[in-house]
């Protein structure tokens, strides 16, 4: 499944990538750049509310240990791990953006690979 991204998010993320690259912060940008290359860009009103986008709050189920995490995808300057706000540049955010409730994927952590499923998406903006 191709990730689906609304046009306004696509433009915002592209600007972040360009700005980060010009500031010499390019080492962690490749996964998000690749995700954008592979996505389908839709006009904002056409994107289903169950698809993860910028400012979505997402509940993810870890299938191995049956634990859930809840996080909100935000701009890098708004990230705050204590409040569950994760930068769109973070690897987990890259893995989530553009996918819908029910999507299952693998995620590699220091402790090994885990299977995760998006169980709920809420839109905040």
PDB file of N, CA and C in Angstrom, residues 27-69:
ATOM      1  N   UNK A  27      21.617  13.741   7.702  1.00  0.00           N
ATOM      2  CA  UNK A  27      21.885  12.320   7.921  1.00  0.00           C
ATOM      3  C   UNK A  27      20.646  11.495   8.242  1.00  0.00           C
ATOM      4  N   UNK A  28      19.641  12.076   8.862  1.00  0.00           N
ATOM      5  CA  UNK A  28      18.449  11.321   9.246  1.00  0.00           C
ATOM      6  C   UNK A  28      17.253  11.581   8.336  1.00  0.00           C
ATOM      7  N   UNK A  29      17.440  12.285   7.245  1.00  0.00           N
ATOM      8  CA  UNK A  29      16.328  12.703   6.407  1.00  0.00           C
ATOM      9  C   UNK A  29      15.955  11.703   5.321  1.00  0.00           C
ATOM     10  N   UNK A  30      16.858  10.803   4.987  1.00  0.00           N
ATOM     11  CA  UNK A  30      16.641   9.899   3.863  1.00  0.00           C
ATOM     12  C   UNK A  30      15.366   9.059   3.989  1.00  0.00           C
ATOM     13  N   UNK A  31      15.065   8.461   5.142  1.00  0.00           N
ATOM     14  CA  UNK A  31      13.821   7.676   5.219  1.00  0.00           C
ATOM     15  C   UNK A  31      12.564   8.497   4.912  1.00  0.00           C
ATOM     16  N   UNK A  32      12.490   9.719   5.419  1.00  0.00           N
ATOM     17  CA  UNK A  32      11.321  10.556   5.154  1.00  0.00           C
ATOM     18  C   UNK A  32      11.300  11.006   3.693  1.00  0.00           C
ATOM     19  N   UNK A  33      12.460  11.325   3.140  1.00  0.00           N
ATOM     20  CA  UNK A  33      12.525  11.689   1.716  1.00  0.00           C
ATOM     21  C   UNK A  33      12.023  10.543   0.847  1.00  0.00           C
ATOM     22  N   UNK A  34      12.447   9.320   1.174  1.00  0.00           N
ATOM     23  CA  UNK A  34      11.996   8.145   0.414  1.00  0.00           C
ATOM     24  C   UNK A  34      10.496   7.927   0.561  1.00  0.00           C
ATOM     25  N   UNK A  35       9.980   8.152   1.755  1.00  0.00           N
ATOM     26  CA  UNK A  35       8.538   7.997   1.983  1.00  0.00           C
ATOM     27  C   UNK A  35       7.760   8.992   1.119  1.00  0.00           C
ATOM     28  N   UNK A  36       8.250  10.217   1.036  1.00  0.00           N
ATOM     29  CA  UNK A  36       7.580  11.224   0.213  1.00  0.00           C
ATOM     30  C   UNK A  36       7.643  10.879  -1.268  1.00  0.00           C
ATOM     31  N   UNK A  37       8.738  10.287  -1.697  1.00  0.00           N
ATOM     32  CA  UNK A  37       8.865   9.890  -3.103  1.00  0.00           C
ATOM     33  C   UNK A  37       7.864   8.798  -3.466  1.00  0.00           C
ATOM     34  N   UNK A  38       7.518   7.963  -2.496  1.00  0.00           N
ATOM     35  CA  UNK A  38       6.638   6.816  -2.749  1.00  0.00           C
ATOM     36  C   UNK A  38       5.177   7.076  -2.420  1.00  0.00           C
ATOM     37  N   UNK A  39       4.846   8.271  -1.946  1.00  0.00           N
ATOM     38  CA  UNK A  39       3.475   8.531  -1.512  1.00  0.00           C
ATOM     39  C   UNK A  39       2.601   9.019  -2.655  1.00  0.00           C
ATOM     40  N   UNK A  40       1.319   8.972  -2.390  1.00  0.00           N
ATOM     41  CA  UNK A  40       0.336   9.570  -3.294  1.00  0.00           C
ATOM     42  C   UNK A  40      -0.178  10.836  -2.601  1.00  0.00           C
ATOM     43  N   UNK A  41      -0.058  11.965  -3.264  1.00  0.00           N
ATOM     44  CA  UNK A  41      -0.465  13.251  -2.699  1.00  0.00           C
ATOM     45  C   UNK A  41      -1.901  13.535  -3.117  1.00  0.00           C
ATOM     46  N   UNK A  42      -2.752  13.820  -2.116  1.00  0.00           N
ATOM     47  CA  UNK A  42      -4.164  14.109  -2.358  1.00  0.00           C
ATOM     48  C   UNK A  42      -4.492  15.524  -1.901  1.00  0.00           C
ATOM     49  N   UNK A  43      -5.472  16.125  -2.548  1.00  0.00           N
ATOM     50  CA  UNK A  43      -5.972  17.413  -2.078  1.00  0.00           C
ATOM     51  C   UNK A  43      -6.480  17.224  -0.646  1.00  0.00           C
ATOM     52  N   UNK A  44      -6.279  18.201   0.199  1.00  0.00           N
ATOM     53  CA  UNK A  44      -6.596  18.080   1.625  1.00  0.00           C
ATOM     54  C   UNK A  44      -7.972  17.489   1.929  1.00  0.00           C
ATOM     55  N   UNK A  45      -9.062  17.976   1.312  1.00  0.00           N
ATOM     56  CA  UNK A  45     -10.380  17.455   1.694  1.00  0.00           C
ATOM     57  C   UNK A  45     -10.607  16.001   1.283  1.00  0.00           C
ATOM     58  N   UNK A  46      -9.761  15.464   0.422  1.00  0.00           N
ATOM     59  CA  UNK A  46      -9.962  14.094  -0.058  1.00  0.00           C
ATOM     60  C   UNK A  46      -9.337  13.034   0.836  1.00  0.00           C
ATOM     61  N   UNK A  47      -8.517  13.439   1.796  1.00  0.00           N
ATOM     62  CA  UNK A  47      -7.831  12.467   2.644  1.00  0.00           C
ATOM     63  C   UNK A  47      -8.758  11.957   3.736  1.00  0.00           C
ATOM     64  N   UNK A  48      -8.898  10.652   3.805  1.00  0.00           N
ATOM     65  CA  UNK A  48      -9.716   9.977   4.809  1.00  0.00           C
ATOM     66  C   UNK A  48      -9.236  10.354   6.218  1.00  0.00           C
ATOM     67  N   UNK A  49     -10.158  10.575   7.122  1.00  0.00           N
ATOM     68  CA  UNK A  49      -9.838  10.949   8.507  1.00  0.00           C
ATOM     69  C   UNK A  49      -9.106   9.850   9.272  1.00  0.00           C
ATOM     70  N   UNK A  50      -9.121   8.622   8.779  1.00  0.00           N
ATOM     71  CA  UNK A  50      -8.461   7.513   9.469  1.00  0.00           C
ATOM     72  C   UNK A  50      -7.017   7.324   9.028  1.00  0.00           C
ATOM     73  N   UNK A  51      -6.516   8.242   8.211  1.00  0.00           N
ATOM     74  CA  UNK A  51      -5.140   8.161   7.730  1.00  0.00           C
ATOM     75  C   UNK A  51      -4.263   9.095   8.560  1.00  0.00           C
ATOM     76  N   UNK A  52      -3.103   8.589   8.973  1.00  0.00           N
ATOM     77  CA  UNK A  52      -2.165   9.351   9.791  1.00  0.00           C
ATOM     78  C   UNK A  52      -1.573  10.483   8.956  1.00  0.00           C
ATOM     79  N   UNK A  53      -1.611  11.672   9.538  1.00  0.00           N
ATOM     80  CA  UNK A  53      -1.031  12.846   8.899  1.00  0.00           C
ATOM     81  C   UNK A  53      -0.389  13.713   9.976  1.00  0.00           C
ATOM     82  N   UNK A  54       0.170  14.829   9.561  1.00  0.00           N
ATOM     83  CA  UNK A  54       0.756  15.773  10.499  1.00  0.00           C
ATOM     84  C   UNK A  54      -0.320  16.227  11.481  1.00  0.00           C
ATOM     85  N   UNK A  55      -0.008  16.207  12.740  1.00  0.00           N
ATOM     86  CA  UNK A  55      -0.883  16.556  13.862  1.00  0.00           C
ATOM     87  C   UNK A  55      -1.904  15.478  14.208  1.00  0.00           C
ATOM     88  N   UNK A  56      -1.801  14.302  13.626  1.00  0.00           N
ATOM     89  CA  UNK A  56      -2.666  13.187  14.041  1.00  0.00           C
ATOM     90  C   UNK A  56      -2.174  12.639  15.371  1.00  0.00           C
ATOM     91  N   UNK A  57      -3.124  12.239  16.204  1.00  0.00           N
ATOM     92  CA  UNK A  57      -2.794  11.460  17.399  1.00  0.00           C
ATOM     93  C   UNK A  57      -3.079  10.015  17.038  1.00  0.00           C
ATOM     94  N   UNK A  58      -2.085   9.173  17.246  1.00  0.00           N
ATOM     95  CA  UNK A  58      -2.140   7.793  16.787  1.00  0.00           C
ATOM     96  C   UNK A  58      -1.937   6.847  17.960  1.00  0.00           C
ATOM     97  N   UNK A  59      -2.793   5.842  18.031  1.00  0.00           N
ATOM     98  CA  UNK A  59      -2.617   4.778  19.015  1.00  0.00           C
ATOM     99  C   UNK A  59      -2.114   3.551  18.267  1.00  0.00           C
ATOM    100  N   UNK A  60      -0.979   3.036  18.727  1.00  0.00           N
ATOM    101  CA  UNK A  60      -0.321   1.919  18.061  1.00  0.00           C
ATOM    102  C   UNK A  60      -0.236   0.754  19.040  1.00  0.00           C
ATOM    103  N   UNK A  61      -0.589  -0.428  18.565  1.00  0.00           N
ATOM    104  CA  UNK A  61      -0.543  -1.645  19.366  1.00  0.00           C
ATOM    105  C   UNK A  61       0.698  -2.438  18.995  1.00  0.00           C
ATOM    106  N   UNK A  62       1.495  -2.777  20.008  1.00  0.00           N
ATOM    107  CA  UNK A  62       2.622  -3.687  19.810  1.00  0.00           C
ATOM    108  C   UNK A  62       2.091  -5.105  19.894  1.00  0.00           C
ATOM    109  N   UNK A  63       2.163  -5.836  18.801  1.00  0.00           N
ATOM    110  CA  UNK A  63       1.542  -7.162  18.741  1.00  0.00           C
ATOM    111  C   UNK A  63       2.290  -8.205  19.554  1.00  0.00           C
ATOM    112  N   UNK A  64       3.571  -8.025  19.761  1.00  0.00           N
ATOM    113  CA  UNK A  64       4.358  -9.002  20.520  1.00  0.00           C
ATOM    114  C   UNK A  64       3.978  -8.997  21.986  1.00  0.00           C
ATOM    115  N   UNK A  65       3.967  -7.819  22.601  1.00  0.00           N
ATOM    116  CA  UNK A  65       3.721  -7.724  24.038  1.00  0.00           C
ATOM    117  C   UNK A  65       2.345  -7.160  24.379  1.00  0.00           C
ATOM    118  N   UNK A  66       1.532  -6.896  23.332  1.00  0.00           N
ATOM    119  CA  UNK A  66       0.176  -6.372  23.507  1.00  0.00           C
ATOM    120  C   UNK A  66       0.153  -5.064  24.300  1.00  0.00           C
ATOM    121  N   UNK A  67       1.162  -4.218  24.064  1.00  0.00           N
ATOM    122  CA  UNK A  67       1.190  -2.911  24.706  1.00  0.00           C
ATOM    123  C   UNK A  67       0.811  -1.848  23.684  1.00  0.00           C
ATOM    124  N   UNK A  68       0.255  -0.732  24.168  1.00  0.00           N
ATOM    125  CA  UNK A  68      -0.113   0.354  23.265  1.00  0.00           C
ATOM    126  C   UNK A  68       0.684   1.603  23.607  1.00  0.00           C
ATOM    127  N   UNK A  69       0.930   2.380  22.569  1.00  0.00           N
ATOM    128  CA  UNK A  69       1.526   3.695  22.762  1.00  0.00           C
ATOM    129  C   UNK A  69       0.656   4.696  22.026  1.00  0.00           C
TER     130      UNK A  69
END
